[in-house]
Structures are given as structure tokens and as C-alpha cells.
Tab-separated table of C-alpha atoms in Angstrom:
chain	number	residue	atom	x	y	z
A	1	MET	CA	3.866	8.757	26.998
A	2	GLY	CA	1.299	6.456	25.419
A	3	GLY	CA	-1.163	6.742	28.292
A	4	SER	CA	-2.243	10.337	27.811
A	5	PRO	CA	-5.127	11.023	25.379
A	6	GLU	CA	-3.876	14.581	24.901
A	7	ILE	CA	-0.424	13.376	23.888
A	8	ARG	CA	-1.818	10.717	21.545
A	9	SER	CA	-3.670	13.374	19.543
A	10	PHE	CA	-0.596	15.434	18.690
A	11	LYS	CA	0.083	16.354	15.089
A	12	GLY	CA	3.409	17.207	13.512
A	13	ILE	CA	4.955	20.600	14.235
A	14	SER	CA	5.330	21.125	10.497
A	15	GLU	CA	1.658	22.164	10.624
A	16	PHE	CA	2.896	25.457	12.123
A	17	ALA	CA	4.968	26.415	9.106
A	18	THR	CA	3.096	29.737	8.782
A	19	SER	CA	2.888	30.407	12.545
A	20	PRO	CA	6.173	29.196	14.056
A	21	GLU	CA	5.724	31.319	17.187
A	22	LYS	CA	3.038	28.871	18.354
A	23	VAL	CA	5.167	25.724	18.215
A	24	SER	CA	6.698	25.794	21.707
A	25	ASP	CA	3.292	26.458	23.280
A	26	TYR	CA	1.811	23.594	21.277
A	27	ILE	CA	4.289	20.988	22.517
A	28	SER	CA	4.354	22.258	26.108
A	29	PRO	CA	1.946	19.479	27.271
A	30	LEU	CA	4.546	16.924	26.160
A	31	LEU	CA	7.279	18.741	28.058
A	32	ASN	CA	5.084	19.158	31.131
A	33	PHE	CA	4.432	15.432	31.051
A	34	ALA	CA	8.181	14.751	30.957
A	35	ALA	CA	8.846	17.308	33.713
A	36	GLU	CA	6.345	15.578	35.999
A	37	HIS	CA	7.894	12.143	35.515
A	38	VAL	CA	11.573	13.088	35.686
A	39	PRO	CA	12.712	13.881	39.264
A	40	ARG	CA	13.096	17.622	39.664
A	41	ALA	CA	16.690	17.274	40.868
A	42	LYS	CA	17.577	15.473	37.630
A	43	HIS	CA	16.131	17.993	35.142
A	44	LYS	CA	19.429	19.763	34.487
A	45	GLU	CA	21.122	16.407	33.861
A	46	THR	CA	18.388	15.111	31.534
A	47	PRO	CA	19.022	15.832	27.848
A	48	LEU	CA	16.055	16.899	25.742
A	49	TYR	CA	16.083	16.250	21.993
A	50	ILE	CA	13.566	17.421	19.414
A	51	LEU	CA	14.273	15.610	16.157
A	52	CYS	CA	12.101	16.319	13.131
A	53	THR	CA	11.502	13.978	10.204
A	54	ALA	CA	9.706	13.886	6.853
A	55	GLY	CA	7.039	16.487	7.596
A	56	MET	CA	9.680	19.105	8.373
A	57	ARG	CA	12.049	17.949	5.640
A	58	ILE	CA	9.599	18.950	2.921
A	59	LEU	CA	9.301	22.524	4.258
A	60	PRO	CA	11.463	25.339	2.903
A	61	GLU	CA	14.626	25.890	4.922
A	62	SER	CA	13.450	29.301	6.121
A	63	GLN	CA	10.313	27.781	7.676
A	64	GLN	CA	12.324	24.971	9.256
A	65	LYS	CA	14.686	27.502	10.793
A	66	ALA	CA	11.843	29.631	12.178
A	67	ILE	CA	10.216	26.651	13.899
A	68	LEU	CA	13.476	25.449	15.427
A	69	GLU	CA	14.356	28.979	16.555
A	70	ASP	CA	11.087	29.258	18.469
A	71	LEU	CA	11.813	25.985	20.253
A	72	LEU	CA	15.389	26.920	21.118
A	73	THR	CA	14.330	30.321	22.425
A	74	ASP	CA	11.235	29.474	24.474
A	75	ILE	CA	11.867	26.016	25.936
A	76	PRO	CA	14.892	27.006	28.106
A	77	VAL	CA	12.776	29.783	29.627
A	78	HIS	CA	10.201	27.342	31.015
A	79	PHE	CA	12.155	24.083	31.456
A	80	ASP	CA	15.515	23.160	32.961
A	81	PHE	CA	16.288	20.193	30.746
A	82	LEU	CA	19.702	19.941	29.105
A	83	PHE	CA	18.734	21.525	25.786
A	84	SER	CA	21.378	23.075	23.528
A	85	ASP	CA	21.298	24.328	19.945
A	86	SER	CA	22.360	20.927	18.595
A	87	HIS	CA	19.418	19.211	20.323
A	88	ALA	CA	16.774	20.517	17.928
A	89	GLU	CA	17.228	19.675	14.272
A	90	VAL	CA	15.683	18.218	11.155
A	91	ILE	CA	17.273	14.814	10.630
A	92	SER	CA	17.810	13.200	7.256
A	93	GLY	CA	16.103	10.073	6.015
A	94	LYS	CA	19.461	8.327	6.332
A	95	GLN	CA	19.741	9.243	10.019
A	96	GLU	CA	16.166	8.118	10.626
A	97	GLY	CA	16.920	4.760	9.023
A	98	VAL	CA	20.074	4.261	11.078
A	99	TYR	CA	18.167	5.053	14.273
A	100	ALA	CA	15.452	2.553	13.374
A	101	TRP	CA	18.083	-0.083	12.636
A	102	ILE	CA	19.826	0.541	15.975
A	103	GLY	CA	16.498	0.386	17.831
A	104	ILE	CA	15.386	-3.021	16.573
A	105	ASN	CA	18.799	-4.629	16.949
A	106	PHE	CA	19.192	-3.253	20.458
A	107	VAL	CA	15.845	-4.765	21.504
A	108	LEU	CA	16.816	-8.065	19.889
A	109	GLY	CA	20.151	-8.081	21.763
A	110	ARG	CA	22.209	-8.224	18.578
A	111	PHE	CA	24.893	-5.874	19.911
A	112	GLU	CA	25.768	-8.222	22.775
A	113	HIS	CA	28.804	-10.481	22.619
A	114	ILE	CA	28.474	-14.083	21.486
A	115	GLU	CA	27.848	-16.457	24.394
A	116	ASP	CA	26.280	-19.590	22.929
A	117	ASP	CA	27.712	-21.627	20.095
A	118	ASP	CA	24.287	-22.100	18.526
A	119	GLU	CA	23.635	-18.369	18.043
A	120	ALA	CA	23.231	-17.052	14.512
A	121	VAL	CA	26.504	-15.400	13.581
A	122	VAL	CA	27.923	-13.704	10.528
A	123	GLU	CA	31.461	-13.277	9.230
A	124	VAL	CA	32.350	-9.604	9.033
A	125	ASN	CA	35.125	-7.650	7.375
A	126	ILE	CA	35.615	-4.464	9.361
A	127	PRO	CA	35.202	-1.373	7.109
A	128	GLY	CA	38.552	0.248	6.422
A	129	SER	CA	40.558	-2.813	7.454
A	130	GLU	CA	39.730	-5.370	4.779
A	131	SER	CA	43.248	-6.774	5.006
A	132	SER	CA	42.649	-7.812	8.607
A	133	LYS	CA	41.197	-11.159	9.567
A	134	ALA	CA	37.412	-11.339	9.481
A	135	ILE	CA	35.600	-11.733	12.798
A	136	LEU	CA	32.421	-13.512	13.850
A	137	ARG	CA	29.600	-11.725	15.660
A	138	LYS	CA	25.851	-11.886	16.066
A	139	ARG	CA	23.877	-11.503	12.866
A	140	THR	CA	21.941	-8.235	12.827
A	141	ALA	CA	18.411	-7.821	11.506
A	142	GLY	CA	17.388	-5.535	8.664
A	143	ILE	CA	14.313	-3.318	8.719
A	144	LEU	CA	11.560	-2.456	6.257
A	145	ASP	CA	9.277	0.441	7.094
A	146	MET	CA	6.408	1.636	4.908
A	147	GLY	CA	4.565	4.718	6.096
A	148	GLY	CA	1.925	6.777	4.382
A	149	VAL	CA	4.382	8.838	2.331
A	150	SER	CA	7.661	6.945	2.125
A	151	THR	CA	9.194	3.485	2.306
A	152	GLN	CA	12.549	2.712	3.860
A	153	ILE	CA	14.998	-0.180	3.976
A	154	ALA	CA	18.102	-0.579	6.150
A	155	TYR	CA	20.415	-3.546	6.657
A	156	GLU	CA	24.013	-4.331	7.449
A	157	VAL	CA	26.457	-4.860	4.595
A	158	PRO	CA	29.059	-6.975	6.405
A	159	LYS	CA	31.479	-7.757	3.572
A	160	THR	CA	33.268	-5.679	0.985
A	161	VAL	CA	30.866	-4.651	-1.773
A	162	SER	CA	31.985	-4.671	-5.403
A	163	PHE	CA	30.646	-1.957	-7.670
A	164	ALA	CA	29.962	-2.179	-11.373
A	165	SER	CA	31.196	1.375	-11.996
A	166	SER	CA	32.805	4.336	-10.222
A	167	GLN	CA	29.515	6.233	-10.564
A	168	GLN	CA	27.663	3.429	-8.796
A	169	GLU	CA	30.320	3.412	-6.086
A	170	GLU	CA	29.852	7.143	-5.510
A	171	VAL	CA	26.077	6.713	-5.223
A	172	ALA	CA	26.550	3.812	-2.825
A	173	LYS	CA	28.731	5.880	-0.493
A	174	ASN	CA	25.825	8.245	0.073
A	175	LEU	CA	23.629	5.309	1.059
A	176	LEU	CA	26.079	3.617	3.430
A	177	ALA	CA	26.463	4.692	7.057
A	178	GLU	CA	29.431	3.495	9.096
A	179	PHE	CA	29.575	3.785	12.885
A	180	ASN	CA	30.989	2.072	15.959
A	181	LEU	CA	28.767	0.685	18.713
A	182	GLY	CA	31.592	-1.030	20.596
A	183	CYS	CA	32.953	-0.565	24.075
A	184	ASP	CA	36.621	0.232	24.681
A	185	VAL	CA	37.597	-3.421	24.952
A	186	HIS	CA	35.705	-4.606	21.862
A	187	GLN	CA	35.664	-1.573	19.581
A	188	THR	CA	36.646	-3.278	16.358
A	189	GLU	CA	34.113	-6.053	16.858
A	190	HIS	CA	31.238	-3.583	16.662
A	191	VAL	CA	31.970	-1.460	13.606
A	192	TYR	CA	28.891	-1.532	11.393
A	193	ARG	CA	28.312	-0.611	7.772
A	194	VAL	CA	24.577	-0.138	7.186
A	195	TYR	CA	22.802	0.513	3.895
A	196	VAL	CA	19.905	2.958	4.254
A	197	ALA	CA	17.587	4.095	1.466
A	198	THR	CA	14.391	6.165	1.712
A	199	PHE	CA	11.869	6.342	-1.133
A	200	LEU	CA	9.498	9.305	-1.058
A	201	GLY	CA	6.200	8.650	-2.797
A	202	PHE	CA	6.403	4.900	-2.124
A	203	GLY	CA	4.373	4.877	1.076
A	204	GLY	CA	0.916	3.288	0.994
A	205	ASN	CA	-1.149	6.490	0.772
A	206	ALA	CA	1.218	8.311	-1.582
A	207	ALA	CA	1.286	5.275	-3.889
A	208	ARG	CA	-2.519	5.183	-4.010
A	209	GLN	CA	-2.552	8.889	-4.865
A	210	ARG	CA	-0.089	8.384	-7.698
A	211	TYR	CA	-2.177	5.463	-8.931
A	212	GLU	CA	-5.387	7.513	-8.886
A	213	ASP	CA	-3.717	10.453	-10.642
A	214	ARG	CA	-2.600	8.139	-13.432
A	215	ILE	CA	-5.962	6.445	-14.004
A	216	PHE	CA	-7.802	9.772	-13.759
A	217	ALA	CA	-5.638	11.392	-16.405
A	218	SER	CA	-5.876	8.462	-18.802
A	219	THR	CA	-9.527	7.529	-18.184
A	220	VAL	CA	-11.079	10.992	-18.386
A	221	GLN	CA	-9.414	11.574	-21.731
A	222	LYS	CA	-10.487	8.124	-22.941
A	223	ASN	CA	-14.092	8.659	-21.819
A	224	ARG	CA	-14.271	11.915	-23.729
A	225	LEU	CA	-13.169	10.219	-26.932
A	226	LEU	CA	-15.518	7.280	-26.387
A	227	GLY	CA	-18.370	9.630	-25.553
A	228	ARG	CA	-18.049	11.328	-28.917
A	229	GLN	CA	-17.953	7.990	-30.719
A	230	THR	CA	-20.486	5.904	-28.785
A	231	GLY	CA	-22.626	8.399	-26.927
A	232	LEU	CA	-21.470	7.128	-23.524
A	233	THR	CA	-21.337	9.687	-20.702
A	234	PRO	CA	-18.319	10.419	-18.508
A	235	ASP	CA	-20.277	8.839	-15.653
A	236	THR	CA	-19.276	5.382	-16.878
A	237	PRO	CA	-17.298	3.960	-13.915
A	238	TYR	CA	-13.692	2.875	-14.152
A	239	LEU	CA	-13.318	-0.786	-13.221
A	240	ASP	CA	-10.609	-0.729	-10.566
A	241	PRO	CA	-8.981	-4.130	-9.882
A	242	CYS	CA	-7.374	-2.730	-6.713
A	243	LEU	CA	-10.653	-2.084	-4.885
A	244	PRO	CA	-12.836	-4.766	-3.226
A	245	LEU	CA	-15.537	-6.321	-5.373
A	246	ASP	CA	-18.522	-4.044	-6.096
A	247	ILE	CA	-17.383	-1.142	-3.928
A	248	LYS	CA	-18.153	2.285	-5.350
A	249	ASP	CA	-15.682	5.128	-5.066
A	250	GLU	CA	-14.798	8.331	-6.895
A	251	ILE	CA	-11.875	10.590	-7.707
A	252	GLN	CA	-12.371	14.347	-7.902
A	253	GLN	CA	-9.849	16.598	-9.594
A	254	ASN	CA	-10.150	20.060	-11.106
A	255	GLY	CA	-13.914	20.071	-10.795
A	256	GLN	CA	-14.266	16.735	-12.564
A	257	THR	CA	-15.323	13.412	-11.092
A	258	LEU	CA	-14.250	9.936	-12.090
A	259	TYR	CA	-16.418	7.145	-10.707
A	260	LEU	CA	-14.831	3.852	-9.731
A	261	ARG	CA	-16.206	0.374	-9.190
A	262	GLY	CA	-14.064	-2.314	-7.619
A	263	THR	CA	-13.498	-5.660	-9.330
A	264	GLY	CA	-11.252	-7.121	-6.614
A	265	ALA	CA	-8.736	-8.781	-8.945
A	266	PHE	CA	-5.563	-9.026	-6.859
A	267	ASP	CA	-3.270	-10.426	-9.574
A	268	LEU	CA	-4.443	-7.823	-12.107
A	269	CYS	CA	-3.939	-5.117	-9.492
A	270	ARG	CA	-0.345	-6.262	-8.975
A	271	GLU	CA	0.254	-6.198	-12.708
A	272	THR	CA	-1.269	-2.725	-12.993
A	273	ILE	CA	0.911	-1.163	-10.301
A	274	GLN	CA	4.204	-2.777	-11.338
A	275	PRO	CA	5.232	0.199	-13.533
A	276	PHE	CA	4.980	2.422	-10.446
A	277	MET	CA	8.044	0.653	-9.005
A	278	ASN	CA	10.142	2.612	-11.532
A	279	LYS	CA	12.547	-0.300	-11.808
A	280	THR	CA	15.395	-0.179	-14.314
A	281	ASN	CA	17.175	-2.912	-16.250
A	282	GLU	CA	20.412	-2.295	-14.365
A	283	THR	CA	21.639	-4.930	-11.930
A	284	GLN	CA	21.730	-4.335	-8.166
A	285	THR	CA	19.032	-1.677	-8.201
A	286	SER	CA	15.702	-1.377	-6.426
A	287	LEU	CA	12.874	1.167	-6.464
A	288	ASN	CA	13.466	4.181	-8.713
A	289	GLY	CA	16.648	2.543	-9.998
A	290	VAL	CA	18.455	3.240	-6.718
A	291	TYR	CA	21.517	1.116	-5.992
A	292	GLN	CA	20.979	-1.778	-3.544
A	293	PRO	CA	23.850	-3.952	-2.229
A	294	PRO	CA	23.368	-7.723	-2.444
A	295	ILE	CA	21.358	-9.322	0.378
A	296	HIS	CA	22.337	-12.795	1.578
A	297	PHE	CA	18.805	-14.157	1.563
A	298	GLN	CA	19.803	-17.495	3.066
A	299	ASN	CA	21.592	-15.845	5.969
A	300	SER	CA	19.515	-12.771	6.778
A	301	GLU	CA	16.562	-11.637	8.869
A	302	PHE	CA	14.229	-8.677	8.376
A	303	TYR	CA	11.498	-6.986	10.392
A	304	GLY	CA	8.682	-5.133	8.653
A	305	PHE	CA	6.993	-2.220	10.409
A	306	SER	CA	4.079	0.150	9.836
A	307	GLU	CA	2.274	-0.776	6.608
A	308	PHE	CA	4.070	-4.119	6.438
A	309	TYR	CA	2.396	-4.960	9.731
A	310	TYR	CA	-0.951	-3.253	9.079
A	311	CYS	CA	-1.357	-4.974	5.708
A	312	THR	CA	-0.767	-8.402	7.177
A	313	GLU	CA	-2.520	-8.029	10.539
A	314	ASP	CA	-5.310	-5.415	10.656
A	315	VAL	CA	-7.658	-7.240	8.280
A	316	LEU	CA	-5.960	-10.459	7.235
A	317	ARG	CA	-4.913	-11.265	10.848
A	318	MET	CA	-1.661	-12.942	9.851
A	319	GLY	CA	1.002	-10.622	11.248
A	320	GLY	CA	4.262	-12.132	12.429
A	321	ASP	CA	6.127	-14.667	10.296
A	322	TYR	CA	5.525	-13.761	6.678
A	323	SER	CA	4.709	-16.312	3.988
A	324	ALA	CA	4.234	-14.992	0.457
A	325	ALA	CA	2.027	-17.940	-0.537
A	326	ALA	CA	-0.283	-17.607	2.472
A	327	PHE	CA	-0.403	-13.825	2.131
A	328	THR	CA	-1.374	-13.860	-1.549
A	329	ARG	CA	-4.126	-16.425	-0.907
A	330	ALA	CA	-5.597	-14.305	1.871
A	331	ALA	CA	-5.270	-11.077	-0.158
A	332	LYS	CA	-6.950	-12.635	-3.210
A	333	ASP	CA	-9.808	-13.864	-1.072
A	334	TYR	CA	-10.262	-10.471	0.557
A	335	CYS	CA	-10.209	-8.538	-2.725
A	336	ALA	CA	-12.708	-10.912	-4.333
A	337	THR	CA	-15.180	-10.645	-1.425
A	338	LYS	CA	-18.142	-8.317	-1.988
A	339	TRP	CA	-17.962	-5.010	-0.217
A	340	SER	CA	-21.304	-5.605	1.501
A	341	ILE	CA	-19.901	-8.742	3.159
A	342	LEU	CA	-16.712	-6.948	4.214
A	343	ARG	CA	-18.823	-4.205	5.803
A	344	GLU	CA	-20.893	-6.795	7.645
A	345	ARG	CA	-17.728	-8.414	9.026
A	346	PHE	CA	-16.468	-5.004	10.058
A	347	ASP	CA	-19.701	-4.221	11.898
A	348	ARG	CA	-19.405	-7.539	13.735
A	349	GLY	CA	-15.910	-6.596	14.953
A	350	LEU	CA	-14.077	-9.374	13.122
A	351	TYR	CA	-11.100	-7.205	12.238
A	352	ALA	CA	-8.459	-5.549	14.428
A	353	SER	CA	-9.836	-2.967	16.848
A	354	HIS	CA	-8.008	-0.093	15.181
A	355	ALA	CA	-8.992	-1.094	11.619
A	356	ASP	CA	-11.353	1.490	10.131
A	357	LEU	CA	-13.323	1.840	6.890
A	358	HIS	CA	-10.380	3.528	5.183
A	359	ARG	CA	-8.309	0.423	5.899
A	360	LEU	CA	-11.057	-1.837	4.563
A	361	LYS	CA	-11.464	0.207	1.387
A	362	TYR	CA	-7.758	0.287	0.473
A	363	GLN	CA	-6.604	-3.018	1.958
A	364	CYS	CA	-6.675	-4.659	-1.472
A	365	PHE	CA	-4.512	-1.957	-3.061
A	366	LYS	CA	-2.078	-1.749	-0.134
A	367	SER	CA	-1.686	-5.526	0.005
A	368	ALA	CA	-0.711	-5.562	-3.661
A	369	TRP	CA	1.565	-2.546	-3.181
A	370	MET	CA	3.363	-4.058	-0.184
A	371	PHE	CA	3.812	-7.348	-2.040
A	372	GLU	CA	5.260	-5.664	-5.132
A	373	VAL	CA	7.580	-3.367	-3.182
A	374	PHE	CA	8.947	-6.263	-1.175
A	375	HIS	CA	9.349	-8.839	-3.936
A	376	ARG	CA	9.775	-6.772	-7.087
A	377	GLY	CA	11.138	-3.500	-5.735
A	378	PHE	CA	13.573	-4.946	-3.180
A	379	SER	CA	13.915	-8.278	-5.034
A	380	PHE	CA	13.180	-10.599	-2.110
A	381	PRO	CA	12.378	-14.086	-3.466
A	382	VAL	CA	8.799	-15.300	-2.986
A	383	ASN	CA	10.098	-18.190	-0.881
A	384	TYR	CA	11.861	-15.867	1.577
A	385	LYS	CA	11.070	-17.122	5.096
A	386	ASN	CA	12.840	-14.669	7.388
A	387	LEU	CA	10.552	-11.622	7.368
A	388	LYS	CA	8.586	-10.859	10.510
A	389	THR	CA	5.979	-8.118	10.439
A	390	ALA	CA	5.595	-6.461	13.820
A	391	LEU	CA	4.224	-3.572	15.821
A	392	GLN	CA	6.018	-4.570	19.017
A	393	VAL	CA	9.061	-6.703	19.734
A	394	TYR	CA	9.284	-8.269	23.200
A	395	ASP	CA	6.290	-6.115	24.193
A	396	LYS	CA	8.138	-2.952	23.205
A	397	GLU	CA	6.993	-0.659	20.415
A	398	VAL	CA	10.096	-0.320	18.272
A	399	GLN	CA	10.450	2.977	16.422
A	400	TRP	CA	13.342	5.059	15.178
A	401	THR	CA	13.035	7.205	18.309
A	402	LEU	CA	14.421	4.372	20.454
A	403	GLY	CA	17.568	4.227	18.338
A	404	ALA	CA	17.830	8.009	18.435
A	405	ILE	CA	17.729	7.995	22.243
A	406	LEU	CA	20.427	5.329	22.376
A	407	TYR	CA	22.606	7.189	19.920
A	408	ARG	CA	22.122	10.724	21.174
A	409	THR	CA	22.481	9.982	24.884
A	410	ARG	CA	25.453	7.671	24.319
A	411	PHE	CA	23.705	4.937	26.281
A	412	LEU	CA	25.932	2.749	24.189
A	413	PRO	CA	29.423	4.185	23.541
A	414	LEU	CA	28.504	4.949	19.951
A	415	ARG	CA	31.201	6.476	17.825
A	416	ASP	CA	30.236	8.027	14.529
A	417	ILE	CA	32.871	7.950	11.828
A	418	GLN	CA	32.764	11.742	11.647
A	419	GLN	CA	34.299	12.252	15.057
A	420	GLU	CA	34.967	15.956	14.563
A	421	THR	CA	31.306	16.601	13.763
A	422	PHE	CA	30.317	14.768	16.900
A	423	ARG	CA	32.722	16.736	19.077
A	424	ALA	CA	31.484	20.019	17.696
A	425	SER	CA	27.777	19.269	18.032
A	426	HIS	CA	28.033	17.502	21.399
A	427	ALA	CA	30.549	19.668	23.245
A	428	HIS	CA	28.077	19.975	26.103
A	429	TRP	CA	28.324	16.251	26.740
A	430	ARG	CA	31.753	16.569	28.318
A	431	GLY	CA	30.271	18.821	30.964
A	432	PHE	CA	27.300	16.543	31.496
A	433	SER	CA	29.470	13.465	31.976
A	434	PHE	CA	31.873	15.250	34.343
A	435	VAL	CA	29.858	14.191	37.392
A	436	TYR	CA	30.099	10.538	36.432
A	437	ASN	CA	33.828	10.816	35.644
A	438	HIS	CA	34.435	12.650	38.930
A	439	TYR	CA	32.978	9.790	40.960
A	440	LEU	CA	34.915	7.260	38.923
A	441	PHE	CA	38.165	9.143	39.541
A	442	SER	CA	37.457	9.396	43.285
A	443	GLY	CA	36.799	5.664	43.484
A	444	CYS	CA	40.025	4.836	41.673
A	445	PHE	CA	41.971	7.232	43.939
A	446	LEU	CA	40.637	5.531	47.095
A	447	VAL	CA	41.561	2.093	45.762
A	448	VAL	CA	45.122	3.237	45.010
A	449	LEU	CA	45.433	4.888	48.438
A	450	LEU	CA	44.254	1.723	50.166
A	451	ALA	CA	46.771	-0.352	48.207
A	452	ILE	CA	49.610	1.963	49.280
A	453	LEU	CA	48.600	1.739	52.957
A	454	LEU	CA	48.441	-2.057	52.817
A	455	TYR	CA	51.834	-2.147	51.162
A	456	LEU	CA	53.402	0.077	53.864
A	457	LEU	CA	51.924	-2.081	56.630
A	458	ARG	CA	53.313	-5.172	54.959
A	459	LEU	CA	56.698	-3.519	54.535
A	460	ARG	CA	56.750	-2.616	58.229
A	461	ARG	CA	55.920	-6.209	59.207
A	462	ILE	CA	58.669	-7.624	56.997
A	463	HIS	CA	61.195	-5.132	58.307
A	464	ARG	CA	60.525	-6.268	61.885
A	465	ARG	CA	61.146	-9.921	60.930
A	466	ALA	CA	64.318	-9.229	58.923
A	467	PRO	CA	67.813	-9.961	60.470
A	468	ARG	CA	69.830	-6.811	61.135
A	469	SER	CA	72.816	-7.992	59.091
A	470	GLY	CA	70.659	-8.684	56.060
A	471	SER	CA	70.508	-6.338	53.108
A	472	ALA	CA	67.323	-4.945	51.609
A	473	THR	CA	67.678	-7.343	48.736
A	474	THR	CA	67.870	-10.277	51.189
A	475	VAL	CA	64.636	-9.177	52.818
A	476	TRP	CA	62.788	-9.252	49.518
A	477	LEU	CA	64.184	-12.640	48.612
A	478	GLU	CA	63.262	-14.105	51.981
A	479	ASP	CA	59.699	-13.027	51.397
A	480	GLY	CA	59.716	-14.785	48.029
A	481	LEU	CA	59.440	-11.741	45.723
A	482	PRO	CA	62.395	-10.051	43.960
A	483	SER	CA	62.736	-6.350	44.579
A	484	GLN	CA	62.228	-5.375	40.920
A	485	LYS	CA	58.927	-7.237	40.824
A	486	ILE	CA	57.668	-5.328	43.825
A	487	ALA	CA	58.432	-2.117	42.021
A	488	SER	CA	56.518	-3.269	38.955
A	489	THR	CA	53.325	-3.874	40.941
A	490	LEU	CA	53.090	-0.316	42.232
């Protein structure tokens, strides 16, 4: 759908919280686009899913319900897609993380069986069967995704995790998702336990807002006190180490204005924002003190999306394989460069085509924020070599929606641990798959019928060659196959 300018300009349906009756009309161009590209004869067999994320999650439940009700009522009137009540819902951050994890590992081919001896493999204890022998399979990749509002991490936890306390174990259960991506023959080889954690307020834009709120509250009060003592005015700018050198900016709140001037000090910026990680002194915790299972840094691989990619590529032009040393050098240099020079480079088109002035202004802050989240928040060592920042993988834009399609359409025979929930919410699928099963049954029936006919012809030929005085058992033995074995092959 990326080719249509109209579709590119869509905003989230959460914008219609106060006018839910307009939602189905608003997204009709998307559905019309799909209807034009899916053969008309296949519409009734094509499932349609509308899955809502963070924007809808923050709305009151009543507003969520009203929006979904409008979709469920109006769409079936105008379109013939397979669209049931369970196909429109607000998904949790945990579901979104699982879908993103499935998407990247599917594109990377990590769900395929091992073929070459030199492939990266990992020893896995299947959840729920720790007493069984561990198996070897392809090593999966973890994901890091930093948007404007939230940051997310998801990775496989292949071995049994030990917990410091029962309370920690209970918290961990809410952050672990277990599911089966295996086929009938290899089910147990593809049971995955994935840790997923979402941190609201830790996205790039939300973090900057929290940072500005803090310095505004503390600086305005400080300026008032200093003004009484020294005669300085509140117009004295705050020296912000997280803005490029000599840039001028301002924060406006409650009718008051705080002026900022950038000093471009990357290391000081990192030090200033460290308290915003909300780390605790407890072991095995990450941002906000949330539990995080151990990561085998020497035997792991991660992909960073969204802000992890934008921070490294849009301005610094070093997306791909991440190096903490190279990144910090480039970020320091950028922050310490005068704003007038950065603007000149921008005007000359030296940055990525989609980099704008907002990116230039907050690149210094977001670089420091990404670095601190990755190394301090998630505790990745500064010499970690297996992070790749990416927008596309194998020329495919990898988002959580890819994993959702795979999961929801059962493109892979995915089996969620909560089988009863799946059966209840996907009862329609049995009807949808009946056509496929019908053809499969017919094919099997024809094969069996052909085998019977061949057997009867063979029996007739043998009977003609058999001596009249011979018994049935003699006939079978003359042909070299005992009678009981013939029976067992039917």
C-alpha cells in the first residue's frame, strides 16, 4: 500500500474518539485499495483484520468500543471480506511485541529447520518439559523498537530462568509469551518463550517532553530566586547540553516562556538524562525497574528499528552494524557543531532525504537517549557487536504488522498456549479452511481408490498364474509376500 499518497497520509483512528461514526468512512480508501487488488472471487475468502495499538490503548474503554462497533457494523455492508467480531480489536503491547518478533525472524528465515552445520544455533529447553533433552535450532534475533511515545524490547529466553523471589517470578510471567510455530512433524522443536516489555514515556519524543518539563520546573523557579538576588531577568537562557551548539529554542508552559541555548555537550547530556531511566539497584532489571531476563551477549543478535535506525542513519549516516565507539564519536561531533553549519549542510542535502529540521534540532538529544536506553537501560555492554539498526531487511520493511498477518492468518501453523481462547475467537477459521481440507480429502480418496484398483488387478493376474491345487497361502508365498503382510499394507 506504500504507493498511494492518500494512504501514506493516514492518521490513527484514535483521532475519532469523539466522532466514532466517521471511522469506517475515513478508512474506506484503504479498503477500496485492498478490494481493487484482491480478485473479486477471493473477497469472501480473504480475512480482514483491524488491529489497534498505542493510540487506541490510551483511550477510555467506552471510546474504544464505540470506534470498533462502527467498524464492525459498517464494513460488512460495503465489503465482502472475511471480517468477524474477533477481527477488530485493540491489541496489547505484549501482542505487538510478539508480532514484531515473529516478523523479523520470519524474514530472516530463523523458523526454518537447520540445514548447514555452520549455521548459528542455540540450545533450547522446551518450556514445560525441562526434564526432556535439550534440542538445537536456529538462533532467533531479538528486537528493539523506539517510537515517539514508547520503547519496546523482545527476545527469546531459551533456557530455564531462575528468579530471585516469587514476586519477581510472578512479574516475569506477565512479560513472557509462549507459543508454538511448529508444523505437525516438528512441533516441539518450535516452541518459543519470548520476553516482551513495553515502556510508555520512553520513546524519543516523550522522553524529550519529560526532559523539558523537568528543566522548566526547576529553572523557572531558580530564575525567580536569582532575579530577586541579582537583578537578572527570567529571559536568561537555560544552557541545554542536549541541543546543538548555539541553537536557540524555547519552552512555553502556562503562559511562561523558558529560553534555551544549546551547548552541544554530548557526554554532559548523557549524564543529565540518566536519572530519567528510572533504574533501580535491584539485579536483573531494566527501565523503570522492570524485570529483564539475562541476555547471552556473546551468543545473541538484535535488530533496532524506528528511532534506533533514525538516530544512526538520518543524520549520522551510519545505520546498519552498530558500534558504540563510532556512534559516540559521530554524536559528539554533531552536537558540538554550530547550528549555522548544520543548517548549511541541511540546505545542501547532505543528510537523508526524509531528515527534516525537527530531526536536526533534536538529533543530539535523541542520540544520547538512544545510547542510554540501550546501554544503561537494557544493560548492553559498550563492546556489543551484534546490533543492526534497520528500516528494511532483505528489501522488506519489517513491522509488527507482518508478524500479525502471519499469526492471524495461520500462514504458519501457529499454536498459542491458550488454545481455548484461540478456538473461541477464531471459530470462523474452521469454515474458511474447509475448502482447502475438502480438496485434500478428495485427493487422498483418489489415491486410495487407485491403490485398491491396482491391487485387484494384481490379484487377478496372480490368480491366473496359480496352480489349481494350490491353496491361497501357497499363492502368496509363490509371489514372495506372506499373506499377513499383504493385509498390513492395505
